[in-house]
Amino acid sequence: MVDAVLLSACRTAIGTARRGSLRDTDAFELAALVVREAALRGGLPPEAIDDVVLGESLAGGGDIARHAALRAGLPHVPGLAHNRHCASGLASVATAAAGVRAGMDRAVIAGGTHSSSTAPLARRRIPGTDDWQDPWMAPTHVPTPEAPNDDMGVLVGWNTARLAGLTREEMDAWALRSHARAVRAIDEGRFTDEIVPVPVTGRDGTASVFDTDEHPRRDTSAEKLAALKVLHPEIEGFSITAGNSSGVNDGAAAVLVAGSDLAAAHGLTPIATVRSWASVGVDPVETGLAPVAAIRKALDRAGLGIGDVDLFEVNEAFAAVAVATTRELGLDPERVNPFGSGCSLGHPIATTGTRMVVTLAHELRRRGGGTAVAAMCAGGGMGAALVLTV
C-alpha cells in the first residue's frame, strides 16, 4: 500500500465575520483561491489530479468543490462537497487519503471553505401546516433541553464544562493563553509560509491584500475575560462566555494529497504523511468530549501512543473542549495548541480541520520532523482526529 502524502498545504488568513477583511469574499471565491494554490504549490501536472474534496457547512448545499475546481482551472476534475459539520475540513483530508491509499486516486486536493459573513439562511414549511419556519437549520440529532441543535454554547461549551468539572477561571485562562500564543506566532512569522494572500476590494473601491489572521486579540487580559457576561445567565452556574468560545469567522484551506509513488515518480518531496485518522460518535450531550475517543482511536490505528506525539491541536470550539481533552488524556499542555486555536485564531467551521493540518504540517517541517495530531468535536455528538508525521 502506498502512503498518502501531502505535497502542499496552504490556507487563507482567517477573517472576523461580518466586520472583518473577508466580509465580502464568499466561500466560493475563497475555495477557488486555495484549490488553485494547492495545485500550483504541489508541483504535479494538472492531469494527475483526480478529485477535489471540500468541507462545507452552512454554504447552502450544491457542490462547492466542483465549482472550485472549475474556477481553479481544473475542468477535468470532479468535486465532492463534504459535510461533517465542524470536522468537515478534517474529514475531507481523510477521504482524500483513503482514496489514495486504496489506489483509486493518484492525487486529490482536499480542504474546506467557510464564510460566516455570507452564509445563506434557509427556511422551510412546517409539515402539516402552511406556516414557515424562518430561519431554519437542518438538525443533526433529535434535540433535548440538554442537547439543543441550535445552541452550541449549551450543547458543547456548557455540557463539556459541566461533565468535566471545569471552572470558568480554567477556561478563561486557556483562552487567554490561546490569544497570547496566536499573537506570538503571528509576530514570529510562523504562519507566513502557509498563508495565501487574498486580494480584497473594499466597499469604497480600495484594493488591498489580506494575509494576516485578524481575530486574535492583542489587548485581551484576564480581567477583560472575567468581566464578560455569560451566554445564559438564567442557567445556574453557567460559565460559557464569548471570551472562552471560538470566534465566528471566514477562511479556506487546502492540501494536495498524493500517493508516495506518484510523488517519487515526479521527483517531489512530501511535506508530511497522513498516518491515520478516525471519526467517532458519542451521545450529543458529550459532544465536547468526543475528541478524547477520536484521538485514542486514531493513535491506535497508527500504532502510536500519547507519548509518541510531539504536537496536538484540539480545536477550541470552546476552551472547555481543549481543557477537558488535555486533562482526560493526560497531555502535556505545552504540546497542545502551541499557536492558539479557535478561541484566538477563530473557527471558520468547515475550514478549521484542514487549517489545523496545514499549520501542523508546516510546524513539523520547521522542527525537522515529528508527529502531530489534529482533533476536534463536531455538532450532533461527533469527533474526529488525524495523525501526521514528517
mmCIF file of C-alpha atoms in Angstrom:
data_model
loop_
_atom_site.group_PDB
_atom_site.id
_atom_site.type_symbol
_atom_site.label_atom_id
_atom_site.label_comp_id
_atom_site.label_asym_id
_atom_site.label_seq_id
_atom_site.Cartn_x
_atom_site.Cartn_y
_atom_site.Cartn_z
ATOM 1 C CA MET A 1 0.000 0.000 0.000
ATOM 2 C CA VAL A 2 1.346 3.428 -0.923
ATOM 3 C CA ASP A 3 1.475 6.184 1.674
ATOM 4 C CA ALA A 4 -0.808 9.204 1.381
ATOM 5 C CA VAL A 5 1.484 12.231 1.490
ATOM 6 C CA LEU A 6 0.952 15.971 1.418
ATOM 7 C CA LEU A 7 2.677 17.764 -1.446
ATOM 8 C CA SER A 8 1.334 21.172 -0.490
ATOM 9 C CA ALA A 9 -0.604 22.773 2.351
ATOM 10 C CA CYS A 10 -1.989 26.297 2.322
ATOM 11 C CA ARG A 11 -4.695 28.477 3.759
ATOM 12 C CA THR A 12 -6.017 31.986 3.770
ATOM 13 C CA ALA A 13 -5.622 34.160 6.802
ATOM 14 C CA ILE A 14 -8.726 33.943 8.988
ATOM 15 C CA GLY A 15 -11.116 36.875 8.959
ATOM 16 C CA THR A 16 -13.555 38.013 11.611
ATOM 17 C CA ALA A 17 -17.069 37.528 10.284
ATOM 18 C CA ARG A 18 -19.296 40.387 9.151
ATOM 19 C CA ARG A 19 -16.907 43.160 10.152
ATOM 20 C CA GLY A 20 -13.554 41.806 9.070
ATOM 21 C CA SER A 21 -11.456 41.802 5.923
ATOM 22 C CA LEU A 22 -13.268 38.885 4.248
ATOM 23 C CA ARG A 23 -16.815 40.035 4.918
ATOM 24 C CA ASP A 24 -17.492 40.482 1.180
ATOM 25 C CA THR A 25 -15.496 37.464 -0.055
ATOM 26 C CA ASP A 26 -17.738 34.415 -0.219
ATOM 27 C CA ALA A 27 -16.911 30.746 0.359
ATOM 28 C CA PHE A 28 -16.805 30.033 -3.381
ATOM 29 C CA GLU A 29 -14.108 32.615 -4.057
ATOM 30 C CA LEU A 30 -12.091 31.521 -1.034
ATOM 31 C CA ALA A 31 -12.327 27.882 -2.126
ATOM 32 C CA ALA A 32 -11.148 28.590 -5.668
ATOM 33 C CA LEU A 33 -8.180 30.536 -4.325
ATOM 34 C CA VAL A 34 -6.821 27.782 -2.070
ATOM 35 C CA VAL A 35 -7.580 24.957 -4.522
ATOM 36 C CA ARG A 36 -5.645 26.768 -7.230
ATOM 37 C CA GLU A 37 -2.753 27.492 -4.862
ATOM 38 C CA ALA A 38 -2.615 23.922 -3.540
ATOM 39 C CA ALA A 39 -2.352 22.652 -7.110
ATOM 40 C CA LEU A 40 0.374 25.156 -8.014
ATOM 41 C CA ARG A 41 2.436 24.533 -4.888
ATOM 42 C CA GLY A 42 2.099 20.769 -5.215
ATOM 43 C CA GLY A 43 4.113 20.564 -8.435
ATOM 44 C CA LEU A 44 2.082 17.853 -10.152
ATOM 45 C CA PRO A 45 0.783 18.245 -13.694
ATOM 46 C CA PRO A 46 -2.934 19.132 -13.561
ATOM 47 C CA GLU A 47 -3.893 15.913 -15.334
ATOM 48 C CA ALA A 48 -2.563 13.895 -12.366
ATOM 49 C CA ILE A 49 -5.222 15.365 -10.045
ATOM 50 C CA ASP A 50 -8.242 13.058 -9.824
ATOM 51 C CA ASP A 51 -10.618 14.880 -7.487
ATOM 52 C CA VAL A 52 -11.330 17.864 -5.274
ATOM 53 C CA VAL A 53 -12.952 17.202 -1.892
ATOM 54 C CA LEU A 54 -14.006 20.252 0.107
ATOM 55 C CA GLY A 55 -15.595 20.506 3.506
ATOM 56 C CA GLU A 56 -18.572 22.795 3.580
ATOM 57 C CA SER A 57 -21.106 23.672 6.239
ATOM 58 C CA LEU A 58 -23.913 26.199 6.036
ATOM 59 C CA ALA A 59 -22.876 27.128 2.493
ATOM 60 C CA GLY A 60 -26.309 26.410 1.056
ATOM 61 C CA GLY A 61 -25.824 22.986 -0.480
ATOM 62 C CA GLY A 62 -24.693 22.309 -4.021
ATOM 63 C CA ASP A 63 -21.242 21.026 -4.943
ATOM 64 C CA ILE A 64 -18.838 23.774 -3.933
ATOM 65 C CA ALA A 65 -15.847 21.509 -4.693
ATOM 66 C CA ARG A 66 -16.734 21.175 -8.370
ATOM 67 C CA HIS A 67 -17.301 24.927 -8.516
ATOM 68 C CA ALA A 68 -13.821 25.481 -7.054
ATOM 69 C CA ALA A 69 -12.212 23.008 -9.469
ATOM 70 C CA LEU A 70 -13.640 24.854 -12.456
ATOM 71 C CA ARG A 71 -12.616 28.267 -11.148
ATOM 72 C CA ALA A 72 -9.155 26.939 -10.353
ATOM 73 C CA GLY A 73 -8.609 25.860 -13.960
ATOM 74 C CA LEU A 74 -9.174 22.138 -13.423
ATOM 75 C CA PRO A 75 -12.180 21.414 -15.660
ATOM 76 C CA HIS A 76 -11.383 17.689 -15.885
ATOM 77 C CA VAL A 77 -11.543 17.264 -12.100
ATOM 78 C CA PRO A 78 -14.885 16.440 -10.426
ATOM 79 C CA GLY A 79 -15.752 17.601 -6.934
ATOM 80 C CA LEU A 80 -17.203 16.290 -3.698
ATOM 81 C CA ALA A 81 -18.746 18.536 -1.053
ATOM 82 C CA HIS A 82 -18.129 17.007 2.370
ATOM 83 C CA ASN A 83 -20.202 17.853 5.447
ATOM 84 C CA ARG A 84 -19.266 16.575 8.874
ATOM 85 C CA HIS A 85 -20.099 19.912 10.464
ATOM 86 C CA CYS A 86 -17.107 21.320 12.363
ATOM 87 C CA ALA A 87 -14.982 18.342 11.303
ATOM 88 C CA SER A 88 -15.734 18.742 7.595
ATOM 89 C CA GLY A 89 -12.277 20.047 6.720
ATOM 90 C CA LEU A 90 -10.608 17.202 8.602
ATOM 91 C CA ALA A 91 -12.910 14.622 7.018
ATOM 92 C CA SER A 92 -12.035 15.897 3.544
ATOM 93 C CA VAL A 93 -8.322 15.183 4.130
ATOM 94 C CA ALA A 94 -9.131 11.718 5.473
ATOM 95 C CA THR A 95 -11.359 10.947 2.489
ATOM 96 C CA ALA A 96 -8.639 12.057 0.073
ATOM 97 C CA ALA A 97 -6.027 9.973 1.895
ATOM 98 C CA ALA A 98 -8.312 6.940 1.839
ATOM 99 C CA GLY A 99 -8.772 7.153 -1.920
ATOM 100 C CA VAL A 100 -5.042 7.476 -2.467
ATOM 101 C CA ARG A 101 -4.103 4.645 -0.114
ATOM 102 C CA ALA A 102 -6.710 2.389 -1.711
ATOM 103 C CA GLY A 103 -5.157 3.016 -5.115
ATOM 104 C CA MET A 104 -8.356 4.508 -6.502
ATOM 105 C CA ASP A 105 -6.948 8.041 -6.788
ATOM 106 C CA ARG A 106 -3.475 9.292 -7.644
ATOM 107 C CA ALA A 107 -3.823 12.782 -6.210
ATOM 108 C CA VAL A 108 -6.684 14.696 -4.588
ATOM 109 C CA ILE A 109 -6.984 18.298 -3.452
ATOM 110 C CA ALA A 110 -8.740 18.312 -0.088
ATOM 111 C CA GLY A 111 -9.773 21.206 2.075
ATOM 112 C CA GLY A 112 -12.548 23.292 3.499
ATOM 113 C CA THR A 113 -14.114 26.669 2.932
ATOM 114 C CA HIS A 114 -16.407 28.763 5.063
ATOM 115 C CA SER A 115 -17.822 32.269 5.019
ATOM 116 C CA SER A 116 -19.896 33.091 8.072
ATOM 117 C CA SER A 117 -20.182 36.607 6.646
ATOM 118 C CA THR A 118 -22.093 35.488 3.561
ATOM 119 C CA ALA A 119 -23.635 32.153 4.591
ATOM 120 C CA PRO A 120 -27.209 31.840 3.303
ATOM 121 C CA LEU A 121 -30.189 31.438 5.601
ATOM 122 C CA ALA A 122 -32.711 28.662 4.970
ATOM 123 C CA ARG A 123 -36.454 28.463 5.626
ATOM 124 C CA ARG A 124 -38.871 25.587 5.370
ATOM 125 C CA ARG A 125 -42.588 24.915 5.563
ATOM 126 C CA ILE A 126 -43.538 23.222 8.813
ATOM 127 C CA PRO A 127 -45.003 19.797 7.969
ATOM 128 C CA GLY A 128 -48.763 19.593 8.438
ATOM 129 C CA THR A 129 -49.202 23.365 8.275
ATOM 130 C CA ASP A 130 -48.949 26.254 5.868
ATOM 131 C CA ASP A 131 -46.629 28.064 8.253
ATOM 132 C CA TRP A 132 -42.948 28.655 7.632
ATOM 133 C CA GLN A 133 -40.012 28.277 9.988
ATOM 134 C CA ASP A 134 -37.656 31.126 9.211
ATOM 135 C CA PRO A 135 -34.743 30.852 9.703
ATOM 136 C CA TRP A 136 -34.321 27.081 9.739
ATOM 137 C CA MET A 137 -31.251 24.919 10.251
ATOM 138 C CA ALA A 138 -31.175 21.227 9.402
ATOM 139 C CA PRO A 139 -30.968 19.251 12.665
ATOM 140 C CA THR A 140 -28.146 16.815 13.323
ATOM 141 C CA HIS A 141 -29.943 15.000 16.125
ATOM 142 C CA VAL A 142 -33.288 14.938 17.884
ATOM 143 C CA PRO A 143 -32.982 17.880 20.255
ATOM 144 C CA THR A 144 -33.438 17.732 24.014
ATOM 145 C CA PRO A 145 -33.148 20.509 26.618
ATOM 146 C CA GLU A 146 -29.645 19.245 27.467
ATOM 147 C CA ALA A 147 -28.647 18.860 23.800
ATOM 148 C CA PRO A 148 -30.256 21.536 21.632
ATOM 149 C CA ASN A 149 -29.487 21.655 17.923
ATOM 150 C CA ASP A 150 -29.226 25.400 17.684
ATOM 151 C CA ASP A 151 -27.209 26.427 20.739
ATOM 152 C CA MET A 152 -23.591 25.284 20.734
ATOM 153 C CA GLY A 153 -22.942 27.205 23.933
ATOM 154 C CA VAL A 154 -25.133 24.692 25.731
ATOM 155 C CA LEU A 155 -24.589 21.602 23.560
ATOM 156 C CA VAL A 156 -20.794 21.820 23.518
ATOM 157 C CA GLY A 157 -19.487 24.507 25.860
ATOM 158 C CA TRP A 158 -21.633 24.138 28.948
ATOM 159 C CA ASN A 159 -22.075 20.366 28.773
ATOM 160 C CA THR A 160 -18.326 19.871 28.460
ATOM 161 C CA ALA A 161 -17.547 22.219 31.349
ATOM 162 C CA ARG A 162 -20.201 20.567 33.486
ATOM 163 C CA LEU A 163 -19.239 16.966 32.709
ATOM 164 C CA ALA A 164 -15.502 17.616 33.093
ATOM 165 C CA GLY A 165 -15.897 19.743 36.219
ATOM 166 C CA LEU A 166 -14.220 22.810 34.700
ATOM 167 C CA THR A 167 -14.341 26.249 36.265
ATOM 168 C CA ARG A 168 -14.760 29.480 34.369
ATOM 169 C CA GLU A 169 -11.355 30.547 35.601
ATOM 170 C CA GLU A 170 -9.735 27.500 33.974
ATOM 171 C CA MET A 171 -11.460 28.142 30.661
ATOM 172 C CA ASP A 172 -10.709 31.864 30.682
ATOM 173 C CA ALA A 173 -7.053 31.138 31.440
ATOM 174 C CA TRP A 174 -6.878 28.752 28.484
ATOM 175 C CA ALA A 175 -8.490 31.323 26.199
ATOM 176 C CA LEU A 176 -6.052 34.000 27.338
ATOM 177 C CA ARG A 177 -3.141 31.672 26.632
ATOM 178 C CA SER A 178 -4.619 30.923 23.216
ATOM 179 C CA HIS A 179 -4.634 34.591 22.250
ATOM 180 C CA ALA A 180 -1.101 35.133 23.563
ATOM 181 C CA ARG A 181 0.219 32.146 21.616
ATOM 182 C CA ALA A 182 -1.542 33.143 18.397
ATOM 183 C CA VAL A 183 -0.232 36.710 18.604
ATOM 184 C CA ARG A 184 3.296 35.452 19.254
ATOM 185 C CA ALA A 185 3.077 33.066 16.297
ATOM 186 C CA ILE A 186 1.949 35.894 14.025
ATOM 187 C CA ASP A 187 4.751 38.159 15.224
ATOM 188 C CA GLU A 188 7.335 35.395 14.738
ATOM 189 C CA GLY A 189 6.138 34.737 11.183
ATOM 190 C CA ARG A 190 5.103 31.160 11.978
ATOM 191 C CA PHE A 191 2.148 31.302 9.581
ATOM 192 C CA THR A 192 3.793 33.200 6.721
ATOM 193 C CA ASP A 193 4.655 30.201 4.554
ATOM 194 C CA GLU A 194 1.229 28.625 4.822
ATOM 195 C CA ILE A 195 -0.906 31.696 4.106
ATOM 196 C CA VAL A 196 -2.167 32.558 0.627
ATOM 197 C CA PRO A 197 -2.783 36.322 0.319
ATOM 198 C CA VAL A 198 -6.366 37.208 -0.590
ATOM 199 C CA PRO A 199 -6.926 40.212 -2.877
ATOM 200 C CA VAL A 200 -9.699 42.299 -1.331
ATOM 201 C CA THR A 201 -11.603 45.260 -2.716
ATOM 202 C CA GLY A 202 -13.255 47.403 -0.076
ATOM 203 C CA ARG A 203 -16.712 48.846 -0.431
ATOM 204 C CA ASP A 204 -15.089 52.178 -1.173
ATOM 205 C CA GLY A 205 -13.168 50.611 -4.064
ATOM 206 C CA THR A 206 -9.842 50.478 -2.249
ATOM 207 C CA ALA A 207 -7.739 47.439 -3.188
ATOM 208 C CA SER A 208 -5.694 45.621 -0.543
ATOM 209 C CA VAL A 209 -4.250 42.219 0.307
ATOM 210 C CA PHE A 210 -5.400 40.246 3.335
ATOM 211 C CA ASP A 211 -2.636 37.993 4.649
ATOM 212 C CA THR A 212 -2.647 38.126 8.462
ATOM 213 C CA ASP A 213 -5.055 36.447 10.875
ATOM 214 C CA GLU A 214 -7.124 39.232 12.347
ATOM 215 C CA HIS A 215 -9.137 37.521 15.076
ATOM 216 C CA PRO A 216 -6.501 37.174 17.847
ATOM 217 C CA ARG A 217 -6.778 39.980 20.399
ATOM 218 C CA ARG A 218 -3.564 41.628 21.480
ATOM 219 C CA ASP A 219 -5.296 43.652 24.165
ATOM 220 C CA THR A 220 -7.179 40.919 25.971
ATOM 221 C CA SER A 221 -6.438 40.190 29.609
ATOM 222 C CA ALA A 222 -7.633 38.022 32.455
ATOM 223 C CA GLU A 223 -9.571 40.994 33.780
ATOM 224 C CA LYS A 224 -11.336 41.632 30.484
ATOM 225 C CA LEU A 225 -12.259 37.985 30.069
ATOM 226 C CA ALA A 226 -13.563 37.801 33.629
ATOM 227 C CA ALA A 227 -15.768 40.856 33.038
ATOM 228 C CA LEU A 228 -17.677 39.290 30.130
ATOM 229 C CA LYS A 229 -21.242 38.207 30.763
ATOM 230 C CA VAL A 230 -22.112 34.531 30.467
ATOM 231 C CA LEU A 231 -24.227 33.496 27.481
ATOM 232 C CA HIS A 232 -27.053 32.082 29.621
ATOM 233 C CA PRO A 233 -27.325 33.898 32.962
ATOM 234 C CA GLU A 234 -30.648 32.157 33.578
ATOM 235 C CA ILE A 235 -28.832 28.800 33.936
ATOM 236 C CA GLU A 236 -27.362 28.401 37.397
ATOM 237 C CA GLY A 237 -23.572 28.226 37.349
ATOM 238 C CA PHE A 238 -23.311 28.800 33.594
ATOM 239 C CA SER A 239 -19.715 29.631 32.717
ATOM 240 C CA ILE A 240 -19.523 29.986 28.928
ATOM 241 C CA THR A 241 -18.820 33.463 27.550
ATOM 242 C CA ALA A 242 -17.858 34.938 24.208
ATOM 243 C CA GLY A 243 -14.315 35.070 25.557
ATOM 244 C CA ASN A 244 -13.908 31.351 26.175
ATOM 245 C CA SER A 245 -15.729 30.410 22.966
ATOM 246 C CA SER A 246 -14.422 30.232 19.409
ATOM 247 C CA GLY A 247 -14.840 33.098 17.011
ATOM 248 C CA VAL A 248 -17.283 33.412 14.122
ATOM 249 C CA ASN A 249 -15.053 33.542 11.097
ATOM 250 C CA ASP A 250 -14.262 33.326 7.386
ATOM 251 C CA GLY A 251 -11.475 31.455 5.612
ATOM 252 C CA ALA A 252 -10.395 28.493 3.496
ATOM 253 C CA ALA A 253 -7.601 25.926 3.434
ATOM 254 C CA ALA A 254 -6.446 23.136 1.116
ATOM 255 C CA VAL A 255 -3.815 20.412 0.797
ATOM 256 C CA LEU A 256 -2.704 18.283 -2.136
ATOM 257 C CA VAL A 257 -2.793 14.619 -1.106
ATOM 258 C CA ALA A 258 -0.951 12.187 -3.373
ATOM 259 C CA GLY A 259 0.460 8.700 -3.396
ATOM 260 C CA SER A 260 4.077 8.410 -2.280
ATOM 261 C CA ASP A 261 4.817 6.542 -5.512
ATOM 262 C CA LEU A 262 3.427 9.395 -7.619
ATOM 263 C CA ALA A 263 5.468 11.937 -5.660
ATOM 264 C CA ALA A 264 8.630 9.908 -6.210
ATOM 265 C CA ALA A 265 7.918 9.493 -9.913
ATOM 266 C CA HIS A 266 7.787 13.287 -10.271
ATOM 267 C CA GLY A 267 10.793 13.922 -8.045
ATOM 268 C CA LEU A 268 8.695 15.708 -5.423
ATOM 269 C CA THR A 269 9.471 15.801 -1.713
ATOM 270 C CA PRO A 270 6.388 15.373 0.506
ATOM 271 C CA ILE A 271 5.906 17.833 3.326
ATOM 272 C CA ALA A 272 4.089 15.284 5.537
ATOM 273 C CA THR A 273 2.475 11.846 5.587
ATOM 274 C CA VAL A 274 -1.105 11.164 6.659
ATOM 275 C CA ARG A 275 -0.509 8.309 9.079
ATOM 276 C CA SER A 276 -4.055 7.571 10.262
ATOM 277 C CA TRP A 277 -7.419 9.088 11.048
ATOM 278 C CA ALA A 278 -10.628 8.315 12.923
ATOM 279 C CA SER A 279 -14.135 9.641 13.418
ATOM 280 C CA VAL A 280 -16.404 8.748 16.327
ATOM 281 C CA GLY A 281 -19.951 9.254 17.508
ATOM 282 C CA VAL A 282 -20.994 9.926 21.104
ATOM 283 C CA ASP A 283 -24.144 10.958 22.923
ATOM 284 C CA PRO A 284 -24.857 14.533 21.732
ATOM 285 C CA VAL A 285 -24.646 15.720 25.347
ATOM 286 C CA GLU A 286 -20.997 14.606 25.306
ATOM 287 C CA THR A 287 -20.098 16.297 22.001
ATOM 288 C CA GLY A 288 -17.257 18.322 23.512
ATOM 289 C CA LEU A 289 -15.617 15.178 24.897
ATOM 290 C CA ALA A 290 -15.641 13.352 21.551
ATOM 291 C CA PRO A 291 -12.028 14.338 20.661
ATOM 292 C CA VAL A 292 -10.848 12.086 23.506
ATOM 293 C CA ALA A 293 -12.233 8.962 21.846
ATOM 294 C CA ALA A 294 -11.204 10.133 18.369
ATOM 295 C CA ILE A 295 -7.580 10.720 19.406
ATOM 296 C CA ARG A 296 -7.356 7.326 21.075
ATOM 297 C CA LYS A 297 -8.804 5.607 18.024
ATOM 298 C CA ALA A 298 -6.579 7.417 15.514
ATOM 299 C CA LEU A 299 -3.419 6.760 17.537
ATOM 300 C CA ASP A 300 -4.325 3.108 17.965
ATOM 301 C CA ARG A 301 -4.759 2.780 14.211
ATOM 302 C CA ALA A 302 -1.307 4.291 13.736
ATOM 303 C CA GLY A 303 0.236 2.000 16.329
ATOM 304 C CA LEU A 304 1.223 5.014 18.430
ATOM 305 C CA GLY A 305 0.683 6.238 21.974
ATOM 306 C CA ILE A 306 0.226 9.661 23.519
ATOM 307 C CA GLY A 307 3.934 9.829 24.299
ATOM 308 C CA ASP A 308 4.832 9.460 20.621
ATOM 309 C CA VAL A 309 3.126 12.739 19.688
ATOM 310 C CA ASP A 310 5.095 15.985 19.564
ATOM 311 C CA LEU A 311 2.212 18.379 18.897
ATOM 312 C CA PHE A 312 -1.543 18.357 19.339
ATOM 313 C CA GLU A 313 -4.138 20.807 18.190
ATOM 314 C CA VAL A 314 -7.518 20.289 19.776
ATOM 315 C CA ASN A 315 -9.841 22.842 18.240
ATOM 316 C CA GLU A 316 -11.145 25.339 20.732
ATOM 317 C CA ALA A 317 -14.745 25.293 19.614
ATOM 318 C CA PHE A 318 -14.912 26.261 23.250
ATOM 319 C CA ALA A 319 -11.944 26.425 25.588
ATOM 320 C CA ALA A 320 -13.723 23.714 27.578
ATOM 321 C CA VAL A 321 -13.088 21.184 24.803
ATOM 322 C CA ALA A 322 -9.318 21.667 24.781
ATOM 323 C CA VAL A 323 -9.049 21.792 28.570
ATOM 324 C CA ALA A 324 -11.164 18.664 29.061
ATOM 325 C CA THR A 325 -9.329 16.716 26.349
ATOM 326 C CA THR A 326 -5.920 17.703 27.699
ATOM 327 C CA ARG A 327 -6.893 16.652 31.201
ATOM 328 C CA GLU A 328 -8.631 13.396 30.245
ATOM 329 C CA LEU A 329 -5.746 12.163 28.070
ATOM 330 C CA GLY A 330 -3.026 13.445 30.376
ATOM 331 C CA LEU A 331 -1.492 15.599 27.644
ATOM 332 C CA ASP A 332 1.363 17.983 28.283
ATOM 333 C CA PRO A 333 -0.357 21.399 27.944
ATOM 334 C CA GLU A 334 2.798 22.824 26.394
ATOM 335 C CA ARG A 335 2.317 20.495 23.422
ATOM 336 C CA VAL A 336 -1.354 21.412 22.932
ATOM 337 C CA ASN A 337 -2.366 24.309 20.699
ATOM 338 C CA PRO A 338 1.097 25.895 20.613
ATOM 339 C CA PHE A 339 -0.099 28.627 18.246
ATOM 340 C CA GLY A 340 -3.604 29.150 19.531
ATOM 341 C CA SER A 341 -6.780 27.701 18.077
ATOM 342 C CA GLY A 342 -10.486 28.503 17.842
ATOM 343 C CA CYS A 343 -10.667 30.994 20.708
ATOM 344 C CA SER A 344 -7.918 33.111 19.163
ATOM 345 C CA LEU A 345 -7.317 32.233 15.512
ATOM 346 C CA GLY A 346 -11.028 31.659 15.024
ATOM 347 C CA HIS A 347 -13.191 28.819 13.748
ATOM 348 C CA PRO A 348 -14.397 29.113 10.137
ATOM 349 C CA ILE A 349 -16.463 25.975 10.594
ATOM 350 C CA ALA A 350 -15.825 23.816 7.512
ATOM 351 C CA THR A 351 -12.260 25.100 7.163
ATOM 352 C CA THR A 352 -10.791 24.553 10.610
ATOM 353 C CA GLY A 353 -9.943 20.857 10.263
ATOM 354 C CA THR A 354 -7.852 21.444 7.171
ATOM 355 C CA ARG A 355 -6.362 24.614 8.651
ATOM 356 C CA MET A 356 -5.067 22.579 11.586
ATOM 357 C CA VAL A 357 -3.476 20.054 9.221
ATOM 358 C CA VAL A 358 -1.824 22.875 7.267
ATOM 359 C CA THR A 359 -0.399 24.550 10.369
ATOM 360 C CA LEU A 360 0.809 21.324 11.969
ATOM 361 C CA ALA A 361 2.484 20.100 8.762
ATOM 362 C CA HIS A 362 4.398 23.346 8.362
ATOM 363 C CA GLU A 363 5.450 23.380 12.001
ATOM 364 C CA LEU A 364 6.684 19.772 11.954
ATOM 365 C CA ARG A 365 8.836 20.582 8.934
ATOM 366 C CA ARG A 366 10.191 23.660 10.681
ATOM 367 C CA ARG A 367 11.171 21.441 13.619
ATOM 368 C CA GLY A 368 12.861 18.914 11.381
ATOM 369 C CA GLY A 369 10.207 16.216 11.751
ATOM 370 C CA GLY A 370 7.916 14.598 14.277
ATOM 371 C CA THR A 371 4.321 13.518 14.819
ATOM 372 C CA ALA A 372 1.243 15.670 15.276
ATOM 373 C CA VAL A 373 -2.447 15.086 15.920
ATOM 374 C CA ALA A 374 -5.277 17.355 14.831
ATOM 375 C CA ALA A 375 -8.552 16.725 16.655
ATOM 376 C CA MET A 376 -11.933 18.339 17.110
ATOM 377 C CA CYS A 377 -15.522 17.834 18.104
ATOM 378 C CA ALA A 378 -18.413 18.293 15.697
ATOM 379 C CA GLY A 379 -22.073 19.097 16.274
ATOM 380 C CA GLY A 380 -24.504 16.287 16.990
ATOM 381 C CA GLY A 381 -22.123 14.160 19.027
ATOM 382 C CA MET A 382 -19.164 13.605 16.714
ATOM 383 C CA GLY A 383 -15.415 13.798 16.963
ATOM 384 C CA ALA A 384 -12.514 13.399 14.544
ATOM 385 C CA ALA A 385 -8.734 13.111 14.695
ATOM 386 C CA LEU A 386 -5.928 12.779 12.175
ATOM 387 C CA VAL A 387 -2.283 11.795 12.691
ATOM 388 C CA LEU A 388 0.506 13.416 10.634
ATOM 389 C CA THR A 389 4.176 12.521 10.518
ATOM 390 C CA VAL A 390 7.154 14.271 8.957
#
